[in-house]
PDB file of C-alpha atoms in Angstrom:
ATOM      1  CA  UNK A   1    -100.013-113.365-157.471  1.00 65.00           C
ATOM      2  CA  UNK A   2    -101.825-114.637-160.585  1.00 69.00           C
ATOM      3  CA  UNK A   3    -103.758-112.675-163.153  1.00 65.00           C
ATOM      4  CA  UNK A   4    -106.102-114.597-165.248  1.00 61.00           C
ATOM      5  CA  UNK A   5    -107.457-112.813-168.239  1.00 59.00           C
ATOM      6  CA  UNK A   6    -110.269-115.099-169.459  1.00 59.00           C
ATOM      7  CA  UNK A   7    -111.422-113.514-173.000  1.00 56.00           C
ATOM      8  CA  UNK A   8    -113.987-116.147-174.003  1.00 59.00           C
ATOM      9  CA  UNK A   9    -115.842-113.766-176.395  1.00 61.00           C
ATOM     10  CA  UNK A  10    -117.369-115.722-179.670  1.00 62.00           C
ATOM     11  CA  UNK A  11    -116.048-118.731-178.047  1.00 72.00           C
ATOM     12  CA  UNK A  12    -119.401-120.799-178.411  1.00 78.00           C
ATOM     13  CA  UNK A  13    -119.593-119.650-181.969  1.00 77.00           C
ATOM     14  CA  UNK A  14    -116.698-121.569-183.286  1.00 80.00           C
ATOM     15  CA  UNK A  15    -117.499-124.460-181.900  1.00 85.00           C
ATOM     16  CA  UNK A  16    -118.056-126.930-184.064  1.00 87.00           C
ATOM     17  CA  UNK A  17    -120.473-128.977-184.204  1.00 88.00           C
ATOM     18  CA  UNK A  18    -119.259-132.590-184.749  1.00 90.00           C
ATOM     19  CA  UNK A  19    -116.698-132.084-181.848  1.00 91.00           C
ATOM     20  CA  UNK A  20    -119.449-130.891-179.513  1.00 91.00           C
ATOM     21  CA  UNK A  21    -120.911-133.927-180.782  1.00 93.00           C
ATOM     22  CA  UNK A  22    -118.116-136.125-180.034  1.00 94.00           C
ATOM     23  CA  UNK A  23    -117.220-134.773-176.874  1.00 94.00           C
ATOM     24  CA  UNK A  24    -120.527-134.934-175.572  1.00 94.00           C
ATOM     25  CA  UNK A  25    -120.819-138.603-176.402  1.00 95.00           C
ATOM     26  CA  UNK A  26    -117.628-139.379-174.686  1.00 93.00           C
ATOM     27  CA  UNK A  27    -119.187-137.738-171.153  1.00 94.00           C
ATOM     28  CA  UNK A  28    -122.189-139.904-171.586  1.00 95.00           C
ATOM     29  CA  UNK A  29    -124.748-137.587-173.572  1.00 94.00           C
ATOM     30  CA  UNK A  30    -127.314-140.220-175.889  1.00 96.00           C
ATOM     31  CA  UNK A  31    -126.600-140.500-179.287  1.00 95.00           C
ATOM     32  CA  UNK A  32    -130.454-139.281-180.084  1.00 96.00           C
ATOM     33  CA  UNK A  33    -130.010-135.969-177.661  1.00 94.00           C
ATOM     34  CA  UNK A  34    -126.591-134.778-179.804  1.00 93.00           C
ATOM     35  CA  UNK A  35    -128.537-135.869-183.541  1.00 94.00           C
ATOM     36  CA  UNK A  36    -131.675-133.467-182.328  1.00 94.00           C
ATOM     37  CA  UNK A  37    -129.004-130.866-181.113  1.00 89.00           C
ATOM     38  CA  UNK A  38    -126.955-131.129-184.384  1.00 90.00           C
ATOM     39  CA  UNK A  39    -130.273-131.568-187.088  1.00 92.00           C
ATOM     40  CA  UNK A  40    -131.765-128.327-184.944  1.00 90.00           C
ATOM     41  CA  UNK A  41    -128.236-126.065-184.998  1.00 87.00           C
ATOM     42  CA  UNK A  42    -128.334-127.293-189.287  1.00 88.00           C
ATOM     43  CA  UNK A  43    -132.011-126.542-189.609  1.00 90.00           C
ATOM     44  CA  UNK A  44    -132.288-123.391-187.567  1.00 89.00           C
ATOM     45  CA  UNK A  45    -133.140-119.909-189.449  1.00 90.00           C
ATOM     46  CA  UNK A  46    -131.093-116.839-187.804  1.00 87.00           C
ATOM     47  CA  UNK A  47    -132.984-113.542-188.250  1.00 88.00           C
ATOM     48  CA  UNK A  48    -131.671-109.866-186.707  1.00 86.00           C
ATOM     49  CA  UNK A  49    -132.822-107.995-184.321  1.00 86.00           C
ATOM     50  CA  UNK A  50    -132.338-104.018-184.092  1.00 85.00           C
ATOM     51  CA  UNK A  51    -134.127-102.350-181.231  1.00 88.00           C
ATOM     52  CA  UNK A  52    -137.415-104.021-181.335  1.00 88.00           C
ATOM     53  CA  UNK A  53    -137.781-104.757-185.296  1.00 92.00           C
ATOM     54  CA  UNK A  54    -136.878-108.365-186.396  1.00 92.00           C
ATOM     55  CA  UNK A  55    -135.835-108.594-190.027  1.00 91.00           C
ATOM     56  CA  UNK A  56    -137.872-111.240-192.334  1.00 92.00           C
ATOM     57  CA  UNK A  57    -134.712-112.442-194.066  1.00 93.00           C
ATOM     58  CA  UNK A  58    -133.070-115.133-192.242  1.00 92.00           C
ATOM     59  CA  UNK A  59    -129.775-116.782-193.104  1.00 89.00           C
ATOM     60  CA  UNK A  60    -128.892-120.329-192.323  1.00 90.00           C
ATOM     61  CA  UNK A  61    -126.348-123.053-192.506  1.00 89.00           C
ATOM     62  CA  UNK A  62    -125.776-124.556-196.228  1.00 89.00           C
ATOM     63  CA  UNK A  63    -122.646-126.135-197.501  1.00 88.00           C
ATOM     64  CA  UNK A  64    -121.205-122.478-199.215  1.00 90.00           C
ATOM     65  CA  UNK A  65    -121.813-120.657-195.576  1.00 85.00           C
ATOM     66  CA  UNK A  66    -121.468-122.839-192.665  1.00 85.00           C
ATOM     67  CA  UNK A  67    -122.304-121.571-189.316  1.00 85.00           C
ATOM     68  CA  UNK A  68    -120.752-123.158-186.004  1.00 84.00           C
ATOM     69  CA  UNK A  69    -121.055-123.522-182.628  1.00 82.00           C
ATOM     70  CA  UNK A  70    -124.148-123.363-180.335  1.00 80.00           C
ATOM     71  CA  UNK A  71    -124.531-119.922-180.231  1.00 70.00           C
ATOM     72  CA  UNK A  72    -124.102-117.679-177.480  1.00 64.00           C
ATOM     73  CA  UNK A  73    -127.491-117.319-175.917  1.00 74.00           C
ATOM     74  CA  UNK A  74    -127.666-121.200-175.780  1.00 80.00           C
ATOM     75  CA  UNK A  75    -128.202-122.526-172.445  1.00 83.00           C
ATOM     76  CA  UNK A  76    -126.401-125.627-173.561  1.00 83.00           C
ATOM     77  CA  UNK A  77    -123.101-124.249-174.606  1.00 85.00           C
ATOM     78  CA  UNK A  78    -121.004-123.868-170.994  1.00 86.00           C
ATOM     79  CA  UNK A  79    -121.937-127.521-170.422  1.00 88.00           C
ATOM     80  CA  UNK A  80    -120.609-128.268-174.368  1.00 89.00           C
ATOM     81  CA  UNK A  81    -117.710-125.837-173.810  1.00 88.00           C
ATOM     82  CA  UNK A  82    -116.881-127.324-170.410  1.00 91.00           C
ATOM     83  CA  UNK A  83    -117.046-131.181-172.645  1.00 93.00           C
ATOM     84  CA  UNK A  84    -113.991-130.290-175.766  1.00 91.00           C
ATOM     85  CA  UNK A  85    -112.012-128.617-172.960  1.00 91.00           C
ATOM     86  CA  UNK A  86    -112.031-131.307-170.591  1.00 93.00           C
ATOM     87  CA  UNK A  87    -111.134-133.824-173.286  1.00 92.00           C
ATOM     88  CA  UNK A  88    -108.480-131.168-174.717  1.00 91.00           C
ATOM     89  CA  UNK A  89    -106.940-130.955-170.701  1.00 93.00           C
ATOM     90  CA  UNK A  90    -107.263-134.787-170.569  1.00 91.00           C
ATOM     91  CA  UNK A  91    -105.363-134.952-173.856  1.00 90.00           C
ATOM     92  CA  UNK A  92    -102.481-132.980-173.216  1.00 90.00           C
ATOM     93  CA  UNK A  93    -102.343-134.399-169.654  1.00 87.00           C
ATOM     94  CA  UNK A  94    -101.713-137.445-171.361  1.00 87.00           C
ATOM     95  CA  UNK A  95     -99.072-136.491-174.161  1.00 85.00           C
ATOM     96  CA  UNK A  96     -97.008-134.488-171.328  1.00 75.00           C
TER      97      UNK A  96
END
C-alpha cells in the first residue's frame, strides 16, 4: 500500500518565470506566446479582494519586490507546472 500526500499549495506562485519560460520552449510553446505570457505576469497590477470590496492600491512586480509564478487562479499554470517537472523527471532520469 502507498500513501501519496501531494501538498502542492503556493506551488504555482514560486514558479519562476524564466524557467516556465524555458521549459515551455523546450515542449514546443512559440517564442512570441511565452514573451506575451512573461511581459503580461511583469506588467500585471494585483489588487485585494475582501468579501465583495476590491482595494484601489495595487502592487506589482519591480526589481526591489519581485513576484513569481503564474498565479494560482491561472488556467495556464498545471500545463506550466506539468512542463519544469517533466524536464526535472527527465533530468534526474538521466543523471541516475
Amino acid at each position: 500500500l502507498i500513501k501519496f500526500d501531494n501538498h502542492a499549495t503556493s506551488c504555482y506562485d514560486q514558479i519562476l518565470v524564466s524557467l516556465g519560460s524555458i521549459a515551455s520552449r523546450c515542449f514546443g510553446m512559440s517564442k512570441n506566446v511565452t514573451l506575451v505570457w512573461a511581459k503580461t505576469l511583469e506588467s500585471a497590477k494585483y489588487k485585494l479582494r475582501m468579501n465583495s470590496d476590491v482595494t484601489e492600491e495595487y502592487y506589482k512586480h519591480c526589481k526591489t519586490y519581485r513576484i513569481h509564478g503564474s498565479g494560482q487562479g491561472s488556467a495556464n499554470s498545471p500545463c506550466l507546472w506539468l512542463f519544469i517537472s517533466s524536464v526535472l523527471i527527465d533530468q534526474c532520469e538521466t543523471s541516475a
